[in-house]
mmCIF file of C-alpha atoms (C1' of nucleotides) in Angstrom:
data_model
loop_
_atom_site.group_PDB
_atom_site.id
_atom_site.type_symbol
_atom_site.label_atom_id
_atom_site.label_comp_id
_atom_site.label_asym_id
_atom_site.label_seq_id
_atom_site.Cartn_x
_atom_site.Cartn_y
_atom_site.Cartn_z
ATOM 1 C CA MET A 13 100.960 97.890 72.517
ATOM 2 C CA SER A 14 99.950 100.848 74.603
ATOM 3 C CA ASP A 15 103.363 101.411 76.054
ATOM 4 C CA GLU A 16 102.686 105.039 75.264
ATOM 5 C CA ARG A 17 99.872 105.000 77.722
ATOM 6 C CA THR A 18 102.062 103.384 80.341
ATOM 7 C CA ILE A 19 104.566 106.182 79.835
ATOM 8 C CA THR A 20 101.794 108.747 80.156
ATOM 9 C CA PHE A 21 100.831 107.206 83.470
ATOM 10 C CA THR A 22 104.344 107.031 84.852
ATOM 11 C CA ASN A 23 105.191 110.538 83.710
ATOM 12 C CA ALA A 24 102.124 111.851 85.464
ATOM 13 C CA LEU A 25 103.185 110.070 88.634
ATOM 14 C CA ARG A 26 106.647 111.620 88.518
ATOM 15 C CA GLN A 27 105.221 115.054 87.849
ATOM 16 C CA ALA A 28 102.993 114.655 90.877
ATOM 17 C CA GLY A 29 106.103 114.018 92.917
ATOM 18 C CA LEU A 30 105.224 110.388 93.564
ATOM 19 C CA ARG A 31 107.713 107.569 93.567
ATOM 20 C CA LEU A 32 107.778 105.114 90.758
ATOM 21 C CA THR A 33 107.766 101.860 92.669
ATOM 22 C CA PRO A 34 107.748 98.495 90.915
ATOM 23 C CA GLN A 35 104.189 97.949 92.163
ATOM 24 C CA ARG A 36 102.954 101.221 90.741
ATOM 25 C CA LEU A 37 104.703 100.589 87.474
ATOM 26 C CA ALA A 38 103.159 97.138 87.235
ATOM 27 C CA ILE A 39 99.691 98.456 88.005
ATOM 28 C CA CYS A 40 100.061 101.243 85.456
ATOM 29 C CA ARG A 41 101.211 98.766 82.863
ATOM 30 C CA ALA A 42 98.403 96.365 83.635
ATOM 31 C CA LEU A 43 95.873 99.166 83.329
ATOM 32 C CA ALA A 44 97.365 100.553 80.137
ATOM 33 C CA ASN A 45 97.227 97.164 78.457
ATOM 34 C CA HIS A 46 93.982 95.992 79.963
ATOM 35 C CA PRO A 47 91.390 95.329 77.279
ATOM 36 C CA SER A 48 88.410 95.880 79.534
ATOM 37 C CA HIS A 49 87.344 97.531 82.790
ATOM 38 C CA PRO A 50 89.076 95.786 85.657
ATOM 39 C CA THR A 51 88.272 95.803 89.342
ATOM 40 C CA ALA A 52 90.902 96.090 92.044
ATOM 41 C CA ALA A 53 90.616 92.370 92.694
ATOM 42 C CA GLU A 54 91.089 91.504 89.027
ATOM 43 C CA LEU A 55 94.240 93.565 88.773
ATOM 44 C CA PHE A 56 95.486 92.014 91.979
ATOM 45 C CA GLU A 57 94.974 88.481 90.693
ATOM 46 C CA GLN A 58 96.621 89.320 87.413
ATOM 47 C CA LEU A 59 99.695 90.873 89.005
ATOM 48 C CA ARG A 60 100.027 88.292 91.721
ATOM 49 C CA ALA A 61 102.032 85.988 89.470
ATOM 50 C CA ASP A 62 104.800 88.526 88.985
ATOM 51 C CA PHE A 63 104.537 90.103 92.440
ATOM 52 C CA PRO A 64 103.882 87.355 94.961
ATOM 53 C CA THR A 65 104.155 89.856 97.795
ATOM 54 C CA LEU A 66 101.816 92.411 96.258
ATOM 55 C CA SER A 67 99.045 93.495 98.554
ATOM 56 C CA LEU A 68 95.470 94.162 97.572
ATOM 57 C CA ALA A 69 95.651 97.288 99.698
ATOM 58 C CA THR A 70 98.415 98.616 97.483
ATOM 59 C CA VAL A 71 96.254 98.051 94.435
ATOM 60 C CA TYR A 72 93.427 100.016 96.026
ATOM 61 C CA THR A 73 95.762 102.799 97.085
ATOM 62 C CA THR A 74 97.340 103.060 93.661
ATOM 63 C CA LEU A 75 93.985 103.087 91.927
ATOM 64 C CA SER A 76 92.839 105.909 94.190
ATOM 65 C CA THR A 77 96.016 107.779 93.361
ATOM 66 C CA LEU A 78 95.570 107.374 89.621
ATOM 67 C CA LEU A 79 91.939 108.347 90.010
ATOM 68 C CA ALA A 80 92.871 111.518 91.867
ATOM 69 C CA LEU A 81 95.307 112.378 89.103
ATOM 70 C CA GLY A 82 92.538 111.866 86.565
ATOM 71 C CA LEU A 83 94.450 109.185 84.694
ATOM 72 C CA ILE A 84 91.676 106.639 84.976
ATOM 73 C CA HIS A 85 87.938 106.783 85.570
ATOM 74 C CA ASP A 86 85.757 105.194 88.180
ATOM 75 C CA LEU A 87 82.903 103.394 86.497
ATOM 76 C CA GLY A 88 81.189 102.553 89.756
ATOM 77 C CA SER A 89 79.641 99.149 90.098
ATOM 78 C CA ALA A 90 78.355 97.244 87.093
ATOM 79 C CA GLY A 91 75.677 95.620 89.190
ATOM 80 C CA ASP A 92 78.128 93.076 90.556
ATOM 81 C CA GLY A 93 78.884 94.949 93.732
ATOM 82 C CA THR A 94 82.476 95.872 92.939
ATOM 83 C CA LEU A 95 84.026 99.007 91.523
ATOM 84 C CA HIS A 96 85.271 98.934 87.959
ATOM 85 C CA TYR A 97 87.882 101.282 86.559
ATOM 86 C CA ASP A 98 88.297 102.503 83.024
ATOM 87 C CA PRO A 99 91.808 103.173 81.721
ATOM 88 C CA ASP A 100 90.279 104.963 78.747
ATOM 89 C CA THR A 101 89.495 108.536 79.723
ATOM 90 C CA GLU A 102 88.309 109.545 76.275
ATOM 91 C CA PRO A 103 84.530 110.042 76.138
ATOM 92 C CA HIS A 104 82.941 106.826 75.058
ATOM 93 C CA VAL A 105 79.899 104.729 75.802
ATOM 94 C CA ASN A 106 80.067 101.844 78.262
ATOM 95 C CA LEU A 107 77.732 98.991 77.512
ATOM 96 C CA ILE A 108 76.862 97.043 80.648
ATOM 97 C CA CYS A 109 75.040 93.736 80.431
ATOM 98 C CA THR A 110 72.676 93.394 83.374
ATOM 99 C CA ARG A 111 72.849 89.634 83.011
ATOM 100 C CA CYS A 112 76.544 88.801 82.747
ATOM 101 C CA HIS A 113 77.778 92.135 84.132
ATOM 102 C CA GLN A 114 80.329 92.482 81.378
ATOM 103 C CA ILE A 115 81.271 95.929 80.208
ATOM 104 C CA SER A 116 82.176 96.739 76.634
ATOM 105 C CA ASP A 117 82.862 99.979 74.846
ATOM 106 C CA LEU A 118 81.400 101.826 71.939
ATOM 107 C CA GLY A 119 82.674 104.970 70.299
ATOM 108 C CA ASP A 120 80.312 107.459 68.806
ATOM 109 C CA GLU A 121 81.023 110.679 67.009
ATOM 110 C CA THR A 122 77.782 112.202 68.188
ATOM 111 C CA LEU A 123 79.134 112.076 71.697
ATOM 112 C CA ALA A 124 81.541 114.915 71.182
ATOM 113 C CA ALA A 125 78.597 117.146 70.374
ATOM 114 C CA VAL A 126 76.769 116.010 73.492
ATOM 115 C CA SER A 127 79.781 116.657 75.680
ATOM 116 C CA GLN A 128 80.120 120.174 74.390
ATOM 117 C CA ARG A 129 76.466 120.910 75.024
ATOM 118 C CA VAL A 130 76.676 119.451 78.513
ATOM 119 C CA ALA A 131 79.638 121.620 79.417
ATOM 120 C CA ARG A 132 78.048 124.744 78.004
ATOM 121 C CA ARG A 133 74.619 124.283 79.517
ATOM 122 C CA SER A 134 75.612 123.039 82.964
ATOM 123 C CA GLY A 135 78.343 125.457 83.867
ATOM 124 C CA TYR A 136 80.341 122.489 85.092
ATOM 125 C CA GLU A 137 84.030 122.186 84.677
ATOM 126 C CA ILE A 138 83.865 118.746 83.100
ATOM 127 C CA LEU A 139 86.598 116.407 84.285
ATOM 128 C CA GLY A 140 85.347 113.214 82.732
ATOM 129 C CA ALA A 141 82.330 111.312 81.612
ATOM 130 C CA ARG A 142 80.677 108.051 82.509
ATOM 131 C CA ILE A 143 78.207 107.048 79.910
ATOM 132 C CA ALA A 144 76.695 103.659 80.427
ATOM 133 C CA TYR A 145 73.883 101.885 78.702
ATOM 134 C CA TYR A 146 72.380 98.906 80.454
ATOM 135 C CA GLY A 147 70.933 96.031 78.536
ATOM 136 C CA ILE A 148 71.286 92.450 77.482
ATOM 137 C CA CYS A 149 74.305 91.806 75.327
ATOM 138 C CA PRO A 150 73.806 89.817 72.143
ATOM 139 C CA THR A 151 75.597 86.804 73.612
ATOM 140 C CA CYS A 152 73.377 86.649 76.661
ATOM 141 C CA ALA A 153 70.301 87.278 74.554
ATOM 142 C CA LYS A 154 71.192 84.223 72.496
ATOM 143 C CA HIS A 155 72.025 81.928 75.379
ATOM 144 C CA SER A 156 68.881 81.980 77.403
ATOM 145 C CA SER A 157 66.008 84.057 78.682
ATOM 146 C CA ARG A 158 66.050 84.357 82.404
ATOM 147 C CA GLY A 159 63.701 86.785 84.068
ATOM 148 C CA ALA A 160 64.837 90.060 85.563
ATOM 149 C CA SER A 161 67.624 89.252 87.968
ATOM 150 C CA GLY A 162 68.419 91.021 91.190
ATOM 151 C CA ARG A 163 71.700 92.687 91.921
ATOM 152 C CA ARG A 164 74.990 91.131 93.012
ATOM 153 C CA MET B 27 53.145 116.369 92.205
ATOM 154 C CA SER B 28 54.206 113.125 90.679
ATOM 155 C CA ASP B 29 51.393 111.084 92.074
ATOM 156 C CA GLU B 30 51.163 109.700 88.570
ATOM 157 C CA ARG B 31 54.577 108.230 88.972
ATOM 158 C CA THR B 32 53.645 106.725 92.291
ATOM 159 C CA ILE B 33 50.685 105.070 90.606
ATOM 160 C CA THR B 34 52.947 103.796 87.850
ATOM 161 C CA PHE B 35 55.170 102.231 90.473
ATOM 162 C CA THR B 36 52.371 100.631 92.431
ATOM 163 C CA ASN B 37 50.645 99.354 89.316
ATOM 164 C CA ALA B 38 53.842 97.712 88.190
ATOM 165 C CA LEU B 39 54.171 96.050 91.579
ATOM 166 C CA ARG B 40 50.650 94.670 91.372
ATOM 167 C CA GLN B 41 51.216 93.450 87.848
ATOM 168 C CA ALA B 42 54.322 91.644 89.012
ATOM 169 C CA GLY B 43 52.160 89.861 91.563
ATOM 170 C CA LEU B 44 53.799 91.599 94.493
ATOM 171 C CA ARG B 45 51.949 92.780 97.533
ATOM 172 C CA LEU B 46 51.385 96.440 98.088
ATOM 173 C CA THR B 47 52.558 96.817 101.651
ATOM 174 C CA PRO B 48 52.571 100.185 103.412
ATOM 175 C CA GLN B 49 56.353 100.126 103.387
ATOM 176 C CA ARG B 50 56.533 99.573 99.654
ATOM 177 C CA LEU B 51 53.963 102.238 99.022
ATOM 178 C CA ALA B 52 55.893 104.696 101.152
ATOM 179 C CA ILE B 53 59.159 103.921 99.408
ATOM 180 C CA CYS B 54 57.530 104.244 95.986
ATOM 181 C CA ARG B 55 56.039 107.556 96.978
ATOM 182 C CA ALA B 56 59.297 108.825 98.396
ATOM 183 C CA LEU B 57 61.085 107.864 95.207
ATOM 184 C CA ALA B 58 58.446 109.320 92.939
ATOM 185 C CA ASN B 59 58.598 112.660 94.698
ATOM 186 C CA HIS B 60 62.293 112.714 95.377
ATOM 187 C CA PRO B 61 63.965 115.656 93.682
ATOM 188 C CA SER B 62 67.361 114.053 93.475
ATOM 189 C CA HIS B 63 69.138 110.699 93.518
ATOM 190 C CA PRO B 64 68.763 109.161 96.936
ATOM 191 C CA THR B 65 70.687 106.361 98.567
ATOM 192 C CA ALA B 66 69.032 103.611 100.579
ATOM 193 C CA ALA B 67 70.128 105.291 103.788
ATOM 194 C CA GLU B 68 68.667 108.635 102.733
ATOM 195 C CA LEU B 69 65.301 107.107 101.964
ATOM 196 C CA PHE B 70 65.415 105.246 105.235
ATOM 197 C CA GLU B 71 66.065 108.418 107.221
ATOM 198 C CA GLN B 72 63.339 110.248 105.374
ATOM 199 C CA LEU B 73 60.725 107.554 105.960
ATOM 200 C CA ARG B 74 61.710 106.845 109.506
ATOM 201 C CA ALA B 75 59.500 109.638 110.817
ATOM 202 C CA ASP B 76 56.336 108.076 109.416
ATOM 203 C CA PHE B 77 57.416 104.449 109.859
ATOM 204 C CA PRO B 78 59.286 104.140 113.125
ATOM 205 C CA THR B 79 59.530 100.381 112.704
ATOM 206 C CA LEU B 80 60.789 100.512 109.130
ATOM 207 C CA SER B 81 63.968 98.540 108.586
ATOM 208 C CA LEU B 82 66.867 99.561 106.423
ATOM 209 C CA ALA B 83 66.873 96.012 105.089
ATOM 210 C CA THR B 84 63.371 96.548 103.783
ATOM 211 C CA VAL B 85 64.487 99.658 101.946
ATOM 212 C CA TYR B 86 67.296 97.723 100.308
ATOM 213 C CA THR B 87 65.001 94.864 99.384
ATOM 214 C CA THR B 88 62.380 97.160 97.922
ATOM 215 C CA LEU B 89 64.961 99.084 95.929
ATOM 216 C CA SER B 90 66.273 95.826 94.500
ATOM 217 C CA THR B 91 62.740 94.854 93.595
ATOM 218 C CA LEU B 92 62.027 98.137 91.847
ATOM 219 C CA LEU B 93 65.364 97.886 90.117
ATOM 220 C CA ALA B 94 64.576 94.399 88.849
ATOM 221 C CA LEU B 95 61.269 95.692 87.528
ATOM 222 C CA GLY B 96 63.109 98.472 85.728
ATOM 223 C CA LEU B 97 61.177 101.189 87.518
ATOM 224 C CA ILE B 98 64.283 102.920 88.802
ATOM 225 C CA HIS B 99 67.924 102.988 87.796
ATOM 226 C CA ASP B 100 71.057 102.210 89.712
ATOM 227 C CA LEU B 101 73.479 105.100 89.346
ATOM 228 C CA GLY B 102 76.268 103.297 91.134
ATOM 229 C CA SER B 103 78.391 105.285 93.509
ATOM 230 C CA ALA B 104 78.936 108.992 93.060
ATOM 231 C CA GLY B 105 82.376 108.747 94.560
ATOM 232 C CA ASP B 106 80.972 108.699 98.076
ATOM 233 C CA GLY B 107 80.987 104.939 98.475
ATOM 234 C CA THR B 108 77.241 104.416 98.499
ATOM 235 C CA LEU B 109 74.801 103.460 95.777
ATOM 236 C CA HIS B 110 72.504 106.128 94.413
ATOM 237 C CA TYR B 111 69.235 105.428 92.669
ATOM 238 C CA ASP B 112 67.505 107.459 90.003
ATOM 239 C CA PRO B 113 63.687 107.512 89.897
ATOM 240 C CA ASP B 114 63.847 109.070 86.443
ATOM 241 C CA THR B 115 64.289 106.338 83.865
ATOM 242 C CA GLU B 116 64.112 108.681 80.908
ATOM 243 C CA PRO B 117 67.489 109.113 79.219
ATOM 244 C CA HIS B 118 69.182 112.141 80.698
ATOM 245 C CA VAL B 119 72.609 113.272 81.760
ATOM 246 C CA ASN B 120 73.719 113.000 85.381
ATOM 247 C CA LEU B 121 76.138 115.669 86.490
ATOM 248 C CA ILE B 122 78.272 114.496 89.390
ATOM 249 C CA CYS B 123 80.442 116.918 91.308
ATOM 250 C CA THR B 124 83.659 115.197 92.351
ATOM 251 C CA ARG B 125 83.998 117.669 95.179
ATOM 252 C CA CYS B 126 80.606 117.722 96.900
ATOM 253 C CA HIS B 127 79.354 114.435 95.391
ATOM 254 C CA GLN B 128 76.042 116.011 94.488
ATOM 255 C CA ILE B 129 74.209 114.748 91.463
ATOM 256 C CA SER B 130 72.089 116.926 89.257
ATOM 257 C CA ASP B 131 70.348 116.309 85.979
ATOM 258 C CA LEU B 132 70.433 117.777 82.527
ATOM 259 C CA GLY B 133 68.214 116.981 79.594
ATOM 260 C CA ASP B 134 69.492 117.082 76.079
ATOM 261 C CA GLU B 135 67.721 116.445 72.830
ATOM 262 C CA THR B 136 70.879 115.190 71.206
ATOM 263 C CA LEU B 137 70.774 112.273 73.584
ATOM 264 C CA ALA B 138 67.883 110.577 71.846
ATOM 265 C CA ALA B 139 69.992 110.385 68.720
ATOM 266 C CA VAL B 140 72.887 108.906 70.650
ATOM 267 C CA SER B 141 70.675 106.300 72.262
ATOM 268 C CA GLN B 142 69.365 105.162 68.928
ATOM 269 C CA ARG B 143 72.843 104.836 67.490
ATOM 270 C CA VAL B 144 74.024 102.929 70.532
ATOM 271 C CA ALA B 145 71.209 100.418 70.257
ATOM 272 C CA ARG B 146 71.703 99.939 66.551
ATOM 273 C CA ARG B 147 75.464 99.606 66.585
ATOM 274 C CA SER B 148 75.857 97.453 69.691
ATOM 275 C CA GLY B 149 73.203 94.858 69.150
ATOM 276 C CA TYR B 150 72.218 95.347 72.758
ATOM 277 C CA GLU B 151 68.690 95.239 73.970
ATOM 278 C CA ILE B 152 68.912 98.545 75.807
ATOM 279 C CA LEU B 153 67.140 98.522 79.157
ATOM 280 C CA GLY B 154 68.355 101.824 80.496
ATOM 281 C CA ALA B 155 71.119 104.340 80.454
ATOM 282 C CA ARG B 156 73.484 105.854 82.928
ATOM 283 C CA ILE B 157 75.092 108.931 81.547
ATOM 284 C CA ALA B 158 77.259 110.779 83.970
ATOM 285 C CA TYR B 159 79.620 113.661 83.548
ATOM 286 C CA TYR B 160 82.084 114.287 86.335
ATOM 287 C CA GLY B 161 83.269 117.727 87.149
ATOM 288 C CA ILE B 162 83.205 120.613 89.557
ATOM 289 C CA CYS B 163 79.795 122.195 89.906
ATOM 290 C CA PRO B 164 79.568 125.975 89.656
ATOM 291 C CA THR B 165 78.867 126.293 93.367
ATOM 292 C CA CYS B 166 81.942 124.339 94.384
ATOM 293 C CA ALA B 167 84.045 126.141 91.794
ATOM 294 C CA LYS B 168 83.057 129.431 93.401
ATOM 295 C CA HIS B 169 83.546 128.377 97.002
ATOM 296 C CA SER B 170 87.141 127.217 97.084
ATOM 297 C CA SER B 171 89.876 125.365 95.325
ATOM 298 C CA ARG B 172 90.869 122.223 97.112
ATOM 299 C CA GLY B 173 93.214 119.813 95.398
ATOM 300 C CA ALA B 174 92.085 116.532 93.888
ATOM 301 C CA SER B 175 90.325 114.634 96.624
ATOM 302 C CA GLY B 176 90.297 110.895 97.147
ATOM 303 C CA ARG B 177 87.189 108.785 97.291
ATOM 304 C CA ARG B 178 84.802 108.267 100.181
ATOM 305 C "C1'" DA C 6 120.272 108.817 104.413
ATOM 306 C "C1'" DT C 7 115.486 110.265 104.228
ATOM 307 C "C1'" DG C 8 111.140 109.703 104.200
ATOM 308 C "C1'" DC C 9 107.419 107.859 101.240
ATOM 309 C "C1'" DA C 10 105.321 103.441 99.957
ATOM 310 C "C1'" DT C 11 104.414 98.655 100.891
ATOM 311 C "C1'" DG C 12 102.408 94.679 103.169
ATOM 312 C "C1'" DC C 13 99.887 92.576 106.580
ATOM 313 C "C1'" DA C 14 95.869 92.400 109.245
ATOM 314 C "C1'" DA C 15 92.358 94.441 111.580
ATOM 315 C "C1'" DA C 16 88.678 97.819 111.256
ATOM 316 C "C1'" DC C 17 84.921 100.027 108.989
ATOM 317 C "C1'" DT C 18 80.941 100.654 106.024
ATOM 318 C "C1'" DC C 19 77.553 99.273 103.065
ATOM 319 C "C1'" DT C 20 74.614 95.611 101.726
ATOM 320 C "C1'" DT C 21 72.546 91.060 102.114
ATOM 321 C "C1'" DT C 22 70.551 87.067 104.455
ATOM 322 C "C1'" DG C 23 68.039 83.858 108.056
ATOM 323 C "C1'" DC C 24 64.323 83.272 110.738
ATOM 324 C "C1'" DA C 25 60.217 84.160 113.501
ATOM 325 C "C1'" DA C 26 56.272 87.220 113.686
ATOM 326 C "C1'" DA C 27 52.956 90.050 111.121
ATOM 327 C "C1'" DC C 28 49.927 91.140 107.532
ATOM 328 C "C1'" DG C 29 48.123 91.746 102.606
ATOM 329 C "C1'" DC C 30 45.473 89.210 99.547
ATOM 330 C "C1'" DG D 11 44.054 81.041 106.218
ATOM 331 C "C1'" DC D 12 48.119 81.025 103.232
ATOM 332 C "C1'" DG D 13 52.206 82.555 101.830
ATOM 333 C "C1'" DT D 14 54.762 86.521 101.112
ATOM 334 C "C1'" DT D 15 56.987 90.423 103.504
ATOM 335 C "C1'" DT D 16 58.756 92.658 107.363
ATOM 336 C "C1'" DG D 17 62.005 93.578 111.122
ATOM 337 C "C1'" DC D 18 65.798 92.515 113.719
ATOM 338 C "C1'" DA D 19 70.353 91.110 114.102
ATOM 339 C "C1'" DA D 20 74.176 88.940 112.519
ATOM 340 C "C1'" DA D 21 76.867 87.665 108.608
ATOM 341 C "C1'" DG D 22 79.191 88.825 104.251
ATOM 342 C "C1'" DA D 23 81.818 91.544 100.978
ATOM 343 C "C1'" DG D 24 84.476 95.291 99.465
ATOM 344 C "C1'" DT D 25 87.372 98.919 100.745
ATOM 345 C "C1'" DT D 26 90.206 101.600 103.888
ATOM 346 C "C1'" DT D 27 93.512 102.376 107.599
ATOM 347 C "C1'" DG D 28 97.548 101.785 111.220
ATOM 348 C "C1'" DC D 29 101.956 100.607 111.894
ATOM 349 C "C1'" DA D 30 106.473 98.515 111.290
ATOM 350 C "C1'" DT D 31 109.586 97.295 107.516
ATOM 351 C "C1'" DG D 32 111.581 98.168 103.040
ATOM 352 C "C1'" DC D 33 113.004 100.740 99.135
ATOM 353 C "C1'" DA D 34 113.136 104.729 95.578
ATOM 354 C "C1'" DT D 35 115.248 108.879 95.310
#
DNA sequence: ATGCATGCAAACTCTTTGCAAACGC
DNA sequence: GCGTTTGCAAAGAGTTTGCATGCAT
């Protein structure tokens, strides 16, 4: 699968002078192969099976480390009160359902043009992008029709 | 200034069958005239002068209400651990400095095209957008050159 | 062998909730 | 007057931190 991405992660860690512990490797691997936009707790639960002693604190620490190295992005909360991370640092659109709080992705060629304009017009040194559209996903739209729901 | 926007807010509250309390009016007004992307705590501090008895809980509740009505947007955290809100629901780009955590805006005509494509291709009923580019703002870039900083 | 990283638990911060009093409608 | 909303305080949740032990280099 995306073992390449795992290698990218681990190489970056080594280059930063950080130790490649089994925990870090596992977290990198889990992120690289994760199909979605996990939270710290989700990664923790997933890795718990293989690392019974793994601590949630370690997951948080490692995520912060990877974030600081720019290997992953912080999506902020999806309305569910917890922070989601995105292992895909390429510019893409996040689709966030305000009903089920699920996040899915969407690529768009027009985005590259937008990114270039943003960089040029803002004077920012762009490090990454978080592009999120909020709405009701087709599945939720089918299932029911609750009124506007609060957060969390 | 944007008294129009204040009126939009208050009208929406009335239409939703909610009472127009002084607190809600003040919060709507503060949001409508706010130049940036305030947090609950910032609004609370700002309004405290005029409403000594105002409670932070009320600010949170009112923000949730306005959010549910779609009158404001939830920007999530800007890397500072607190939730920021955006009184401007028109599609625009948020520029977030990963160093000073300040958020500024940028309009772009190309965005309208992106939004349309997103809606068409995703099948989502788009309720709003959060488009954020992370980077170092020109001011911070000038001032110094600290290494990658953690969150909060 | 040398420290950096982990794990545990406690601390901290932000946000939400319960309930009695107050007030808009 | 009725029922929602406020204010206070305490609870709840997510995230971070301190310190002793363990492990990658």
